[in-house]
Short mmCIF file of C-alpha atoms in Angstrom, two decimals:
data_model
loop_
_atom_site.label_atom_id
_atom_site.label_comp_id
_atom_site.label_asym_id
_atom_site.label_seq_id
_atom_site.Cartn_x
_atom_site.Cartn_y
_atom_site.Cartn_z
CA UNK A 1 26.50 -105.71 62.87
CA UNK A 2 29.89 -105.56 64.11
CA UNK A 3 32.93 -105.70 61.58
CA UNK A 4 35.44 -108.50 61.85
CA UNK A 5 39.15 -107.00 62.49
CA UNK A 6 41.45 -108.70 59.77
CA UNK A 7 45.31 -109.16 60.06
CA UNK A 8 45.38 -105.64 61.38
CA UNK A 9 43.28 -104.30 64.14
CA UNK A 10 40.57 -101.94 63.00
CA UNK A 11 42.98 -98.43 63.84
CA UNK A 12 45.17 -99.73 62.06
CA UNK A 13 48.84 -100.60 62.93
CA UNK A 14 49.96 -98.70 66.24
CA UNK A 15 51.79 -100.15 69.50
CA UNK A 16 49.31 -102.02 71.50
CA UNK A 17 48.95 -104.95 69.21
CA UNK A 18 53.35 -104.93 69.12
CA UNK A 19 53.58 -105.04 73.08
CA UNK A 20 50.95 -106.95 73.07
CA UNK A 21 52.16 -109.68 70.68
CA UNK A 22 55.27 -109.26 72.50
CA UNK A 23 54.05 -110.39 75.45
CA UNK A 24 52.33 -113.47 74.57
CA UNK A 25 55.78 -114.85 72.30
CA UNK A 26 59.50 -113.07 72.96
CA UNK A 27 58.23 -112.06 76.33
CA UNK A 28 56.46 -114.81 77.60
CA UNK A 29 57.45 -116.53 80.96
CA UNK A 30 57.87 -119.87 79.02
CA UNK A 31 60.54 -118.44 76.57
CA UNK A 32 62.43 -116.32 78.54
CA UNK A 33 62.56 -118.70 81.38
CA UNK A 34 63.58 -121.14 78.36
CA UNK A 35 66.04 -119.05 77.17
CA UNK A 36 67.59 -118.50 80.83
CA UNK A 37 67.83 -121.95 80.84
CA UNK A 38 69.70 -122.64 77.85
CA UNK A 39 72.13 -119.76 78.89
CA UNK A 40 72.50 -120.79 82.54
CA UNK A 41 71.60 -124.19 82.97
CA UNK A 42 73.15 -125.90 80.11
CA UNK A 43 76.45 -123.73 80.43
CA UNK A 44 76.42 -121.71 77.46
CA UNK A 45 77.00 -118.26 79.07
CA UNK A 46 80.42 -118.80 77.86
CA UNK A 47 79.14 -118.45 74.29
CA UNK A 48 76.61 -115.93 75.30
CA UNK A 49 77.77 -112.51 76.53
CA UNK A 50 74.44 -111.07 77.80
CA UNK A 51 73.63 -113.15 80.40
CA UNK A 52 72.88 -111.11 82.62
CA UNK A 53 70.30 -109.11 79.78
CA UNK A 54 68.85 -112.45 79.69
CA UNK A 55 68.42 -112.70 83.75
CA UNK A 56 67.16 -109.77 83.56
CA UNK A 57 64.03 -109.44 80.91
CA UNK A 58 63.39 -113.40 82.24
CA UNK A 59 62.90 -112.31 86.11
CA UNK A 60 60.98 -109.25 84.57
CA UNK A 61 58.30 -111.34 82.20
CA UNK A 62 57.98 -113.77 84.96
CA UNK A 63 57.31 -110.72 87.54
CA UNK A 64 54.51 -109.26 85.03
CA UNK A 65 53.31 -112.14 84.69
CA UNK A 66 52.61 -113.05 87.97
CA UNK A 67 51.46 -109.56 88.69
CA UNK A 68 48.80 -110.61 86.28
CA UNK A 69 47.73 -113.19 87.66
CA UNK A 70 47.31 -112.20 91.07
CA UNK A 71 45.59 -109.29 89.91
CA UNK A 72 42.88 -111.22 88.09
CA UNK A 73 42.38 -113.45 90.79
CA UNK A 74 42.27 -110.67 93.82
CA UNK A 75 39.16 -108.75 91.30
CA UNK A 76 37.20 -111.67 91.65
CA UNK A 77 37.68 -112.20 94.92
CA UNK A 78 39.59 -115.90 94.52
CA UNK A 79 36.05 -117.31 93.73
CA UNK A 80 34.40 -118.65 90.30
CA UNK A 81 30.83 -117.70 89.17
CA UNK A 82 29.57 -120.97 87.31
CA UNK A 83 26.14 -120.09 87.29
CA UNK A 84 26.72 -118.13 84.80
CA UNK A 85 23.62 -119.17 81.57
CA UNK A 86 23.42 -116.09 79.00
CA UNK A 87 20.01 -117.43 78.13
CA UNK A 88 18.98 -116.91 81.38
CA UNK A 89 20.76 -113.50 81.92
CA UNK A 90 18.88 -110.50 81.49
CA UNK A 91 21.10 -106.86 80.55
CA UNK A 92 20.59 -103.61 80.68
CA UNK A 93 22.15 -101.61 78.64
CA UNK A 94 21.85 -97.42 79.09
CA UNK A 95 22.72 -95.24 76.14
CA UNK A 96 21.61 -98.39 73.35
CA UNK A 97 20.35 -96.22 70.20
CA UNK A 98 23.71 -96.26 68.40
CA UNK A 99 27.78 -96.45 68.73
CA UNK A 100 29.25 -98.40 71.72
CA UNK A 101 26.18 -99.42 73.81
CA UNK A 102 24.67 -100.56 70.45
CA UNK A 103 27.17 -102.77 69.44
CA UNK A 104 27.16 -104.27 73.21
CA UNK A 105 23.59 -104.74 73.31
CA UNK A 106 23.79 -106.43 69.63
CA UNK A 107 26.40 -108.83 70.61
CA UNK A 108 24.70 -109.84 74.17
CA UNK A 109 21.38 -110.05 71.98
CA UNK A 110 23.18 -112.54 69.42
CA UNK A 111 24.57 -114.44 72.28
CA UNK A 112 21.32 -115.48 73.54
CA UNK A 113 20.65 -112.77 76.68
CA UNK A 114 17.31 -111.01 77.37
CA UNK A 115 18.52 -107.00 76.57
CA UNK A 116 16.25 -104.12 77.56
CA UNK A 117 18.10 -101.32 76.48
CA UNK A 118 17.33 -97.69 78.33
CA UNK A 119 17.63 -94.49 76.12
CA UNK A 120 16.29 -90.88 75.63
CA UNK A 121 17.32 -91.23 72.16
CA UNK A 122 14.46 -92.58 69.72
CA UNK A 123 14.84 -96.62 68.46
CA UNK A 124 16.83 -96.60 65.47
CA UNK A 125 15.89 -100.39 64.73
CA UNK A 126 14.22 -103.58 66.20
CA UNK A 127 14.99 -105.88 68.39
CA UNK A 128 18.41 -104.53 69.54
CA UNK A 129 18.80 -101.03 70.64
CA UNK A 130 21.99 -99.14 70.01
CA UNK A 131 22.85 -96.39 72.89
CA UNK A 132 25.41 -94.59 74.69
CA UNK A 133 25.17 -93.37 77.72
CA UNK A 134 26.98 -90.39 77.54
CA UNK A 135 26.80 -86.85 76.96
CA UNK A 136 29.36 -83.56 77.07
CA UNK A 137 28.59 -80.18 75.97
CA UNK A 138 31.98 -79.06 75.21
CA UNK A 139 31.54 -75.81 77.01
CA UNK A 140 34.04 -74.22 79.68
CA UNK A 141 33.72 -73.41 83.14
CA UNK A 142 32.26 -69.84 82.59
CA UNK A 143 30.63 -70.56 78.91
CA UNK A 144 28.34 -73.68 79.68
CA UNK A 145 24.85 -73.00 81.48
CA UNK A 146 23.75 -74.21 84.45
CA UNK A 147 21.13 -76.96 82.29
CA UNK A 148 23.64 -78.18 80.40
CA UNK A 149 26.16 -78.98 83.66
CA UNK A 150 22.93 -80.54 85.23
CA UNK A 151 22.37 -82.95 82.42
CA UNK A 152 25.72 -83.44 82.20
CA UNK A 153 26.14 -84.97 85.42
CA UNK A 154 22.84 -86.54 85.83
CA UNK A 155 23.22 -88.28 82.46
CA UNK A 156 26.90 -89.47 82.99
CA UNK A 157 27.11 -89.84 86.88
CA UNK A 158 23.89 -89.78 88.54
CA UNK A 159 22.06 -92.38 86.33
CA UNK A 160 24.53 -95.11 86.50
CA UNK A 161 24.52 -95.06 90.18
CA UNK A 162 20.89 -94.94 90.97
CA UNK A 163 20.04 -97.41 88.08
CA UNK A 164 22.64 -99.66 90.14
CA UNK A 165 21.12 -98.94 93.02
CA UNK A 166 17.63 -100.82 91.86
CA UNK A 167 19.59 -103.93 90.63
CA UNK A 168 21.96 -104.15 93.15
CA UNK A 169 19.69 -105.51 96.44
CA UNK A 170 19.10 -108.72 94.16
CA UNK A 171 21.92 -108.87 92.61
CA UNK A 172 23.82 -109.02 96.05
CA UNK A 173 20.74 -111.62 97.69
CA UNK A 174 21.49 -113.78 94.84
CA UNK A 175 25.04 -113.19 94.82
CA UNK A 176 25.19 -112.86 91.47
CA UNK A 177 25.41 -110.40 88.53
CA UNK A 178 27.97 -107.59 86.90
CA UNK A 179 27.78 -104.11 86.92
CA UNK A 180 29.91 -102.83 83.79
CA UNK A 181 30.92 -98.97 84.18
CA UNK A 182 32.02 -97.03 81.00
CA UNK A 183 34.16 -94.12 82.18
CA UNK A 184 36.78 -92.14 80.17
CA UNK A 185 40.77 -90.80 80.34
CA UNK A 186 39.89 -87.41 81.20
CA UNK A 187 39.14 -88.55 84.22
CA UNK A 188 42.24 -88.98 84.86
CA UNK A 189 43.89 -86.09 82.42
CA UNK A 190 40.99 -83.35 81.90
CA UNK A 191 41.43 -81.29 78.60
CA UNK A 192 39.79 -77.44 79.59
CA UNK A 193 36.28 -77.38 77.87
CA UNK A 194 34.79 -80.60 79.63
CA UNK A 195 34.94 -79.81 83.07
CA UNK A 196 31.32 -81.52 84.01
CA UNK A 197 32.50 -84.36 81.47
CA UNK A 198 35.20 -84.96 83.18
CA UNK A 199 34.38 -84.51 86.50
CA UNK A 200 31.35 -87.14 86.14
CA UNK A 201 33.53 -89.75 84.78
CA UNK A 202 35.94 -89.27 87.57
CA UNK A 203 33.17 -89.47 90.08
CA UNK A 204 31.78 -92.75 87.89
CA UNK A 205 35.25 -94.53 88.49
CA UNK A 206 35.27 -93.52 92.29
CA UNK A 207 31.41 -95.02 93.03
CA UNK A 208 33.07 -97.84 90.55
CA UNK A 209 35.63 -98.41 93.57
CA UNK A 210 33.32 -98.21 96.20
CA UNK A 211 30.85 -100.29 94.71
CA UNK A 212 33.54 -103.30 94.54
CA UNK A 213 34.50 -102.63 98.55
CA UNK A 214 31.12 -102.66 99.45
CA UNK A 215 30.32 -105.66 98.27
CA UNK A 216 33.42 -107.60 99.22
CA UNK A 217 31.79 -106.60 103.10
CA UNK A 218 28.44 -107.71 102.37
CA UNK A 219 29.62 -111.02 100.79
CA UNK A 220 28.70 -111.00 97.67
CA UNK A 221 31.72 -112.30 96.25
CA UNK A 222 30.30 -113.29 92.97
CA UNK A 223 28.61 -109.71 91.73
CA UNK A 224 31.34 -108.68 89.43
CA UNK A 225 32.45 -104.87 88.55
CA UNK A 226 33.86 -104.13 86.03
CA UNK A 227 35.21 -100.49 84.54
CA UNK A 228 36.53 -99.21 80.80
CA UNK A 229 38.74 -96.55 81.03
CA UNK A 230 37.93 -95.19 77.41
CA UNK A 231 40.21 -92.90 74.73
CA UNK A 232 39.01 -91.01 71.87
CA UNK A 233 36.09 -93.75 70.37
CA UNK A 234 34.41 -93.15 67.35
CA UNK A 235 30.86 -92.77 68.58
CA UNK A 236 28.28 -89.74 67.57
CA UNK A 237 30.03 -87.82 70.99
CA UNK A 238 33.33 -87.98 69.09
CA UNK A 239 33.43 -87.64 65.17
CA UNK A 240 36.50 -85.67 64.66
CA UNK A 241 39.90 -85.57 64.46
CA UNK A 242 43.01 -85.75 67.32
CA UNK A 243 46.21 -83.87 66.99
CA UNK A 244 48.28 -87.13 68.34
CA UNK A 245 50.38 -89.64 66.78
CA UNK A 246 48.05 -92.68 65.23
CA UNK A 247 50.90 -94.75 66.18
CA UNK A 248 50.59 -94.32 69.45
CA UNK A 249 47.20 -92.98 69.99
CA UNK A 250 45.10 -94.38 67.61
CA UNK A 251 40.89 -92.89 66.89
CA UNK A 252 39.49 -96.18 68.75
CA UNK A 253 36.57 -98.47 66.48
CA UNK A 254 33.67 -98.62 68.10
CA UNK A 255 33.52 -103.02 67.55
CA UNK A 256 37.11 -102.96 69.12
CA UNK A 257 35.61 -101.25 72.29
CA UNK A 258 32.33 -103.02 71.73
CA UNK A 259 34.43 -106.40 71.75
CA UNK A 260 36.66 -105.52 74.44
CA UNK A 261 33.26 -105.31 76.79
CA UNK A 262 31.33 -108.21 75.58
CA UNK A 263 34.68 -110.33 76.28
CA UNK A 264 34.80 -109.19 79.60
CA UNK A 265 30.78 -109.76 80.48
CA UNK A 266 31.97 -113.10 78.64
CA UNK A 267 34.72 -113.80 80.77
CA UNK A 268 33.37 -113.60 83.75
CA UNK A 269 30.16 -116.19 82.80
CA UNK A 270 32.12 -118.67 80.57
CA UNK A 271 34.64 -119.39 83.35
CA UNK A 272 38.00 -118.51 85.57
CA UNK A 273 38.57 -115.05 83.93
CA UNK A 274 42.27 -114.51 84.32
CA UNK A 275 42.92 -111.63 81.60
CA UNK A 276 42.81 -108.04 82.00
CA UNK A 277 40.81 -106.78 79.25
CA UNK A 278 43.52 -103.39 78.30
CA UNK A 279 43.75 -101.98 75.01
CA UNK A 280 47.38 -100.05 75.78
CA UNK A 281 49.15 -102.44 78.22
CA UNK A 282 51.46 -100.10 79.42
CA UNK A 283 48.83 -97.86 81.11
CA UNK A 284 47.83 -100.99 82.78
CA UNK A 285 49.80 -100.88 86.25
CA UNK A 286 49.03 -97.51 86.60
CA UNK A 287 45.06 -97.73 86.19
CA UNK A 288 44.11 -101.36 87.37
CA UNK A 289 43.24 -101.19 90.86
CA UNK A 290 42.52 -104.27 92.83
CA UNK A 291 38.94 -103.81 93.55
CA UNK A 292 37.37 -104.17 90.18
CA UNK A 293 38.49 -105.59 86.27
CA UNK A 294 40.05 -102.48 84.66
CA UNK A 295 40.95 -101.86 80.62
CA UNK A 296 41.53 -98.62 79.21
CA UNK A 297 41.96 -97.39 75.98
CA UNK A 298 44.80 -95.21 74.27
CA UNK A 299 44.55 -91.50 74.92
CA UNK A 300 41.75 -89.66 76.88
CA UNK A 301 38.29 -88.68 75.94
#
């Protein structure tokens, strides 16, 4: 059962929910744009010595804006899935016994979808399985074995992209479907002591990329990708502590990554899905690609 976030998100206070509340009010197209008005328009720049400032952060919110929306629209390919029917659907969820791929497969359960849920970890309780499909030793370069790198990448890399590989030949006749990927930040910033960790999420975002391409040749406009770049989750891979500011990198909640992917599967069947699903906007224009719906998540894992 996934806990409700009250006035505060579940970490706590820290600078996503600021930007992003800043962005949907003071920075908003509407009231800048409004503001530029009043300042231009109805000739009060004579009263108002920043009018240029105001130019400026008005252009700028329009410009993000825009960017946004673009974006959104060139992911899913300037076409809209409505044949989209959750109690026809039927997910797959790897990694289901617990933590994020739990709470996913809970959610999608309670919503009406058919979930098989695929895990080497035993049932924990019936009918929803809780898993995560991910594993790192925590071992170096020299230290870990050769077993443990194997698993490693098999578990994190490998299985994702042959398991796509059986759904994706109806998925693509149909031309319909969504392939969610669950990679991580040190992917993209690799902390010594998870070299096979790391290197399997960054190959998981790269097949994530091609996957998108490939089916943009073969047509099939509708199968959606989608990819979360993850932080520092609390999840049975990650129970301790981080040495960064909680202000700025906050210890993720599992149900605020767990809703952050069920919105996006949610999205994308419910109707035109215009929003970028990122937890820390500002990493936003350097992550999102155009191929594929992109959030990430404060700090790396």
């Amino acid at each position: 059962m996934t806990t409700k976030p009250g006035i505060l998100p579940r970490e706590g206070l820290y600078i996503d929910p600021i930007f992003n509340y800043l962005r949907q009010t003071l920075l908003h197209p509407l009231f800048t744009l409004g503001c530029l008005y009043l300042v231009h328009g109805a000739k009060l720049s004579a009263v108002v010595p920043y009018e240029k400032s105001v130019q400026l952060i008005a252009g700028t919110s329009f410009f993000l804006w825009l960017n946004d929306w673009l974006s959104a629209k060139s992911r899913n390919n300037w076409v809209i899935d409505d044949s989209w029917d959750w109690k026809k659907e039927l997910v797959v969820v790897t990694g289901g016994s617990g933590g994020i791929g739990g709470g996913v497969a809970q959610r999608l359960a309670a919503m009406g979808a058919r979930v098989i849920v695929l895990d080497i970890t035993p049932l924990t309780y019936k009918p929803v399985v809780v898993n995560n499909a991910g594993l790192s030793r925590g071992q170096t370069i020299v230290e870990g074995n050769y077993s443990d790198n194997i698993i490693t990448l098999k578990t994190n890399l490998l299985a994702p992209f042959l398991l796509s590989k059986e759904f994706l030949p109806n998925m693509i006749r149909q031309n319909h479907g969504h392939i969610f990927n669950v990679a991580s930040m040190s992917a993209y910033i690799p902390p010594p002591g998870i070299a096979d960790y790391a290197a399997s999420k960054a190959g998981l975002i790269a097949f994530n990329e091609c996957l998108s391409q490939e089916l943009r040749v073969q047509n099939a406009l509708k199968v959606r990708t989608s990819l979360a770049v993850l932080s520092f989750t609390k999840t049975p891979l990650f129970k301790g502590e981080t040495n960064q500011s909680r202000f700025l990198m906050p210890l993720l909640h599992v149900d605020t990554v767990v809703d952050a992917i069920v919105d996006t599967l949610d999205g994308l069947a419910t109707g035109p899905f215009d929003k970028q699903l990122v937890c820390l906007n500002l990493m936003e224009y350097e992550l999102a690609s155009p191929g594929s719906d992109v959030f990430t998540t404060t700090k790396l894992l």
